[in-house]
Short mmCIF file of C-alpha atoms in Angstrom, two decimals:
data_model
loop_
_atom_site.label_atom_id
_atom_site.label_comp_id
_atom_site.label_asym_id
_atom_site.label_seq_id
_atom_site.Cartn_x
_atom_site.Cartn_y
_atom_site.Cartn_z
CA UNK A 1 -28.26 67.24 -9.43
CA UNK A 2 -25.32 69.56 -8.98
CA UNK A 3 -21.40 68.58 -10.00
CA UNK A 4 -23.13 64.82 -11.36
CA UNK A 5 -20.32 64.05 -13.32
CA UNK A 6 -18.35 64.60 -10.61
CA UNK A 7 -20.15 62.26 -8.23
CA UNK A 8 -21.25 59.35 -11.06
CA UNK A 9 -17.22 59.76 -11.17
CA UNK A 10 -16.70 58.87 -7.57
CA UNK A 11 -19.03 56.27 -7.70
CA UNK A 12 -17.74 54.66 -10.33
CA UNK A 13 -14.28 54.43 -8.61
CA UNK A 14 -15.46 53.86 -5.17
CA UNK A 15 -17.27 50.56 -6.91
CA UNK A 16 -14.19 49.74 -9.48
CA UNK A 17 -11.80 50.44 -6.62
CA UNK A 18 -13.49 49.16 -3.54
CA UNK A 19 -16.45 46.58 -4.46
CA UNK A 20 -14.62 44.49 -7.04
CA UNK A 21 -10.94 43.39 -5.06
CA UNK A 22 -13.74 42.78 -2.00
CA UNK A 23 -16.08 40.89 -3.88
CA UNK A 24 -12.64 39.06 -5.66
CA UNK A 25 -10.84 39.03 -2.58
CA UNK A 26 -13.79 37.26 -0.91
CA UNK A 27 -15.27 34.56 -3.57
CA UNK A 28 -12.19 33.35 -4.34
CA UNK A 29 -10.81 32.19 -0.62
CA UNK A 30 -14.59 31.30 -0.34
CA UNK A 31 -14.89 28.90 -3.37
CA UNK A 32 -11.42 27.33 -3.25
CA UNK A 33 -12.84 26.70 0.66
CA UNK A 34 -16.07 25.23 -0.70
CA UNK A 35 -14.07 22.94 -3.01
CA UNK A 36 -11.41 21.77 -1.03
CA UNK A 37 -14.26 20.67 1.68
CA UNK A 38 -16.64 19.04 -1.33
CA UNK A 39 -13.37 16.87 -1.88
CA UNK A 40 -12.91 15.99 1.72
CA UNK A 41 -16.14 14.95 1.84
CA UNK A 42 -15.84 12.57 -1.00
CA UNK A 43 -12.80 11.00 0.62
CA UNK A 44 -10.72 13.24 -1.69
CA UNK A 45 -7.42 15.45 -0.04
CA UNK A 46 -6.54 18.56 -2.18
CA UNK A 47 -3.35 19.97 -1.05
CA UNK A 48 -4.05 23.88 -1.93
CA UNK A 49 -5.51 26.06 -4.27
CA UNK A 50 -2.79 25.61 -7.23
CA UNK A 51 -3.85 21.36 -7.18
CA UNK A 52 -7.54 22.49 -7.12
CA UNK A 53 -6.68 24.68 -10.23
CA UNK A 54 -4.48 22.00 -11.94
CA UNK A 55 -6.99 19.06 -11.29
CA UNK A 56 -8.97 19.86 -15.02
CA UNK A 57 -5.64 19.26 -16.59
CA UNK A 58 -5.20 15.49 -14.95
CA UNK A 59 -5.17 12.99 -17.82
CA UNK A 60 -3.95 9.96 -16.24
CA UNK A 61 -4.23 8.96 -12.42
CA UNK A 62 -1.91 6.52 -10.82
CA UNK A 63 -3.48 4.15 -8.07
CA UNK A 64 -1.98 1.98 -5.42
CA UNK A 65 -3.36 -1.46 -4.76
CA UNK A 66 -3.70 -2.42 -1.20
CA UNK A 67 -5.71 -0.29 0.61
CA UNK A 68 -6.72 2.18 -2.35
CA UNK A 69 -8.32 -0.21 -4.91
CA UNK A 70 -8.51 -3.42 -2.30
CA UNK A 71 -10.22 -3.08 1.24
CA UNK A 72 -6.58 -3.40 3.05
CA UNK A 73 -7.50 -5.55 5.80
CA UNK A 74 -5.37 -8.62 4.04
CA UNK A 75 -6.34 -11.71 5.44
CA UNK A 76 -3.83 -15.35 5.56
CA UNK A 77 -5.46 -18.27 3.82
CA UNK A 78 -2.51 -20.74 3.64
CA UNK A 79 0.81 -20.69 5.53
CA UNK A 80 3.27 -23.61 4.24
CA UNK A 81 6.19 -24.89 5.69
CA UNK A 82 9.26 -25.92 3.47
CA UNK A 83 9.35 -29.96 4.07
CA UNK A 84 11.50 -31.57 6.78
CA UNK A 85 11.26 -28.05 8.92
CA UNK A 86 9.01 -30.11 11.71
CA UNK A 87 11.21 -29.61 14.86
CA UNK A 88 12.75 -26.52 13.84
CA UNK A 89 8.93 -25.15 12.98
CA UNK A 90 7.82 -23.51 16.57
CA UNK A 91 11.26 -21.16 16.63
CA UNK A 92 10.91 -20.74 12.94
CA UNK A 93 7.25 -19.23 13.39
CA UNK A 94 8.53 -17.53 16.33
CA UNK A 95 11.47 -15.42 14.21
CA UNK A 96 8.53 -15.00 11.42
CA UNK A 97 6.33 -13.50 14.27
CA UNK A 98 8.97 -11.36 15.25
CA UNK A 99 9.82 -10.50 12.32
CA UNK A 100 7.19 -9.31 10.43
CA UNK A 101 5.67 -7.52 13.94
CA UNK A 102 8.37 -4.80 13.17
CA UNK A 103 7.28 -3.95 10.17
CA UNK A 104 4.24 -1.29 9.68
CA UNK A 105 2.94 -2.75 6.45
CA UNK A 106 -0.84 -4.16 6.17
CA UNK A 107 0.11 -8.02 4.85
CA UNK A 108 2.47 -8.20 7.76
CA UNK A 109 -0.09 -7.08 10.07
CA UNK A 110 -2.21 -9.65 8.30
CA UNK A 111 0.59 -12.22 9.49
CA UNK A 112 1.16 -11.31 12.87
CA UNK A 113 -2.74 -11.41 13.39
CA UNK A 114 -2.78 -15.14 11.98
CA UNK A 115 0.51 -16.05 13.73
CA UNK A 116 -1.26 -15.41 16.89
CA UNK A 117 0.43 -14.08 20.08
CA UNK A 118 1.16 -16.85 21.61
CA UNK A 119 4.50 -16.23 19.86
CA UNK A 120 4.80 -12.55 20.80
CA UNK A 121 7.30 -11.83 22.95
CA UNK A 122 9.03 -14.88 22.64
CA UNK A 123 12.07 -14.13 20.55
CA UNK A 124 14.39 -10.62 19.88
CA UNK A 125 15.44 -10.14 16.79
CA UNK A 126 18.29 -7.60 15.96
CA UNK A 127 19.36 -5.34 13.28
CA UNK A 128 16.34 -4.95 12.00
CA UNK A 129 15.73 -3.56 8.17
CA UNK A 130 13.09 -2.22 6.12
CA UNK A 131 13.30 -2.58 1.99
CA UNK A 132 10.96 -0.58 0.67
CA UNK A 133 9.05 -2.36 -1.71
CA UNK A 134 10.29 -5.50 -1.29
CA UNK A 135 10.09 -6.89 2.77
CA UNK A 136 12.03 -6.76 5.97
CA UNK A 137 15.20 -8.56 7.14
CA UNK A 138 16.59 -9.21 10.94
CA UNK A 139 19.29 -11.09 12.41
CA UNK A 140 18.22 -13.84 15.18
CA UNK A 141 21.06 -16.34 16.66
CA UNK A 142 23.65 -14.40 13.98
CA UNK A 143 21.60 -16.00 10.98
CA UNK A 144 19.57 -13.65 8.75
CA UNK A 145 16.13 -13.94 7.93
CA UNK A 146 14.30 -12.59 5.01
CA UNK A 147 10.48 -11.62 4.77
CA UNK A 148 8.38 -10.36 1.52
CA UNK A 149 7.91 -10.48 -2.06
CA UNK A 150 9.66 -12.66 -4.50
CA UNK A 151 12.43 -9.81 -5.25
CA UNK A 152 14.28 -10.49 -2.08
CA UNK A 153 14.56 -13.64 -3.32
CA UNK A 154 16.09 -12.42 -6.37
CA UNK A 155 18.29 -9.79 -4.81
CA UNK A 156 19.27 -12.50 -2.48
CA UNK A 157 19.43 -15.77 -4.65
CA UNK A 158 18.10 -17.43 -2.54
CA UNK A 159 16.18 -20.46 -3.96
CA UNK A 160 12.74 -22.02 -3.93
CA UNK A 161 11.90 -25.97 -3.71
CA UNK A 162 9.78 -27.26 -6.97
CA UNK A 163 7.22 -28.04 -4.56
CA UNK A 164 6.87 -24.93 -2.80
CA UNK A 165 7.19 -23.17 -6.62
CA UNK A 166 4.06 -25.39 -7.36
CA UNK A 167 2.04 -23.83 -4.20
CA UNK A 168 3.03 -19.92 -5.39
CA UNK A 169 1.97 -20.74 -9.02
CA UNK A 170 -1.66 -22.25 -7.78
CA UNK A 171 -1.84 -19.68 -4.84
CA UNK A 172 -0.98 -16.74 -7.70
CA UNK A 173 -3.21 -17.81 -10.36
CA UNK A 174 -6.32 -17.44 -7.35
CA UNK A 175 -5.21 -13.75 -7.19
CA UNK A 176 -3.71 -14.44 -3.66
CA UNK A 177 -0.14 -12.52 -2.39
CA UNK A 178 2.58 -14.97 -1.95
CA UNK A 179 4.70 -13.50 1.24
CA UNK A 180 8.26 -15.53 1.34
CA UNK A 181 10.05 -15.95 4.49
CA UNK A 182 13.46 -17.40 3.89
CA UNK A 183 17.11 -17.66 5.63
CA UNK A 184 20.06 -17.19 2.90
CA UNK A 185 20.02 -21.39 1.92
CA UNK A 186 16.41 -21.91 1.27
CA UNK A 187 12.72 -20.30 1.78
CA UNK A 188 11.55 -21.38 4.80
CA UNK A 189 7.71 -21.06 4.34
CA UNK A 190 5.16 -19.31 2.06
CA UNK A 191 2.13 -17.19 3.07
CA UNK A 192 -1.01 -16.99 0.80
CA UNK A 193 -3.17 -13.58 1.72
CA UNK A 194 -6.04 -12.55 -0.26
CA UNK A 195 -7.15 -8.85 -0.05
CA UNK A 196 -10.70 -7.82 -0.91
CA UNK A 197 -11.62 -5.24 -3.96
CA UNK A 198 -13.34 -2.38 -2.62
CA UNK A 199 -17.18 -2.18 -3.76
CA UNK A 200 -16.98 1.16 -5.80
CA UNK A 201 -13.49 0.54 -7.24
CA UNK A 202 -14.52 -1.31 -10.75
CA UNK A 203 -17.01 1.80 -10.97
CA UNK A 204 -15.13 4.58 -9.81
CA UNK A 205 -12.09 3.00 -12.21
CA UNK A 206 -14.65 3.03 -15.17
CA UNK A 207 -15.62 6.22 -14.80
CA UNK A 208 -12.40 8.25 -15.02
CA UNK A 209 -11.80 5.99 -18.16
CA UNK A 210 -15.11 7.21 -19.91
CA UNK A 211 -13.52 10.68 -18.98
CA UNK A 212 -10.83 10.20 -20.98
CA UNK A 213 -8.72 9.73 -17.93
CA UNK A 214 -5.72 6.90 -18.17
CA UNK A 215 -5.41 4.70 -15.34
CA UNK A 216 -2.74 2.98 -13.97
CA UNK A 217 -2.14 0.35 -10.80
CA UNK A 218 0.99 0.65 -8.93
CA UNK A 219 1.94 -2.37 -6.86
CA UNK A 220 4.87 -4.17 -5.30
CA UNK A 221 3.25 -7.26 -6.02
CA UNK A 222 3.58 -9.86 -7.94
CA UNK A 223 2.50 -9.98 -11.54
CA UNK A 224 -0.07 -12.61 -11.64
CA UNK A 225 -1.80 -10.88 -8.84
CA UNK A 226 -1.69 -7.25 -10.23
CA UNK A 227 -3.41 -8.53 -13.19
CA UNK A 228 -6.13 -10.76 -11.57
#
């Protein structure tokens, strides 16, 4: 027809200049949408569009224990008193109750549950303190109390009887937590919990490997435990 060039012309701009940012400016938002939902679905939380374009560069994923690779609903299988703790026992597991009631993490909660509520309530314990990583501490009567893993002990020095140090070795090599609850002369009692592993862990860890993806556990645990 008349003035074609001049109209294949417009054409081709109205497409180059119009079509292509819409089409671009659509599809993208659209699949990053798409993507982001296929990962929620699969339990998986993708922050924004830069981690969805990053994720083919992951080479090595780091994965916590309890409650990512284990079920997280910790359950007590032994609680043992330090010897010659009879009368003192009921206030003891009392201040333990209290204790660990305060704090929000999952082998506490584990504790509390097995502790019962019949203590609940019972006693008030001040100046409460979180360590991350390693427990909780409070003050009851003006005496402190300790509650967690074996580094509080450490950072405390506070020591362990040879028989209760046989229990943790034999309650550690079952791939059980050891929780400690101690004053600053001696620990008090141990707790034993066992936490299932999750059915699709072992197979979900195996195949990142076979991708050529590193994998690592990350655990405030103890060492015989991590490794079990």
């Amino acid at each position: 027809g008349q003035n074609a060039f001049t109209q294949g012309m417009l054409a081709m701009v109205t497409v180059l200049v119009i079509a292509c940012p819409c089409a671009l400016g659509l599809a993208t938002p659209t699949a990053i949408m798409v993507g982001i939902g296929k990962g929620a679905e699969s339990g998986i939380l993708i922050k924004d569009a830069e981690a969805l374009e990053l994720g083919h560069k992951v080479n090595a994923v780091v994965l916590d224990k309890t409650g990512t690779l284990t079920k997280g609903k910790p359950e007590v299988t032994e609680l043992i008193w330090q010897d010659g703790l009879v009368q003192d026992q009921k206030t003891l597991a009392k201040i333990f109750f209290a204790l660990e009631q305060q704090s929000e993490h999952p082998l506490a909660e584990a504790i509390v549950r097995h502790l019962k509520p019949e203590n609940r309530g019972s006693v008030q314990v001040n100046e409460f303190e979180s360590l991350t990583g390693k427990g909780v501490q409070a003050v009851f009567e003006g005496k402190t109390y300790w509650a967690g893993s074996h580094t509080i002990l450490k950072d405390q020095h506070i020591p362990v009887s040879d028989s209760l140090q046989q229990k943790v070795d034999e309650l550690q090599q079952q791939a059980k937590t050891v929780i400690y609850f101690a004053d600053k002369n001696q620990v008090l009692a141990i707790v034993a919990i066992a936490d299932q592993i999750k059915e699709g862990s072992a197979k979900a860890v195996t195949e990142l490997i076979n991708r050529g993806i590193a994998v690592y556990m990350l655990t405030g645990d103890n060492q015989q435990t991590a490794a079990a």
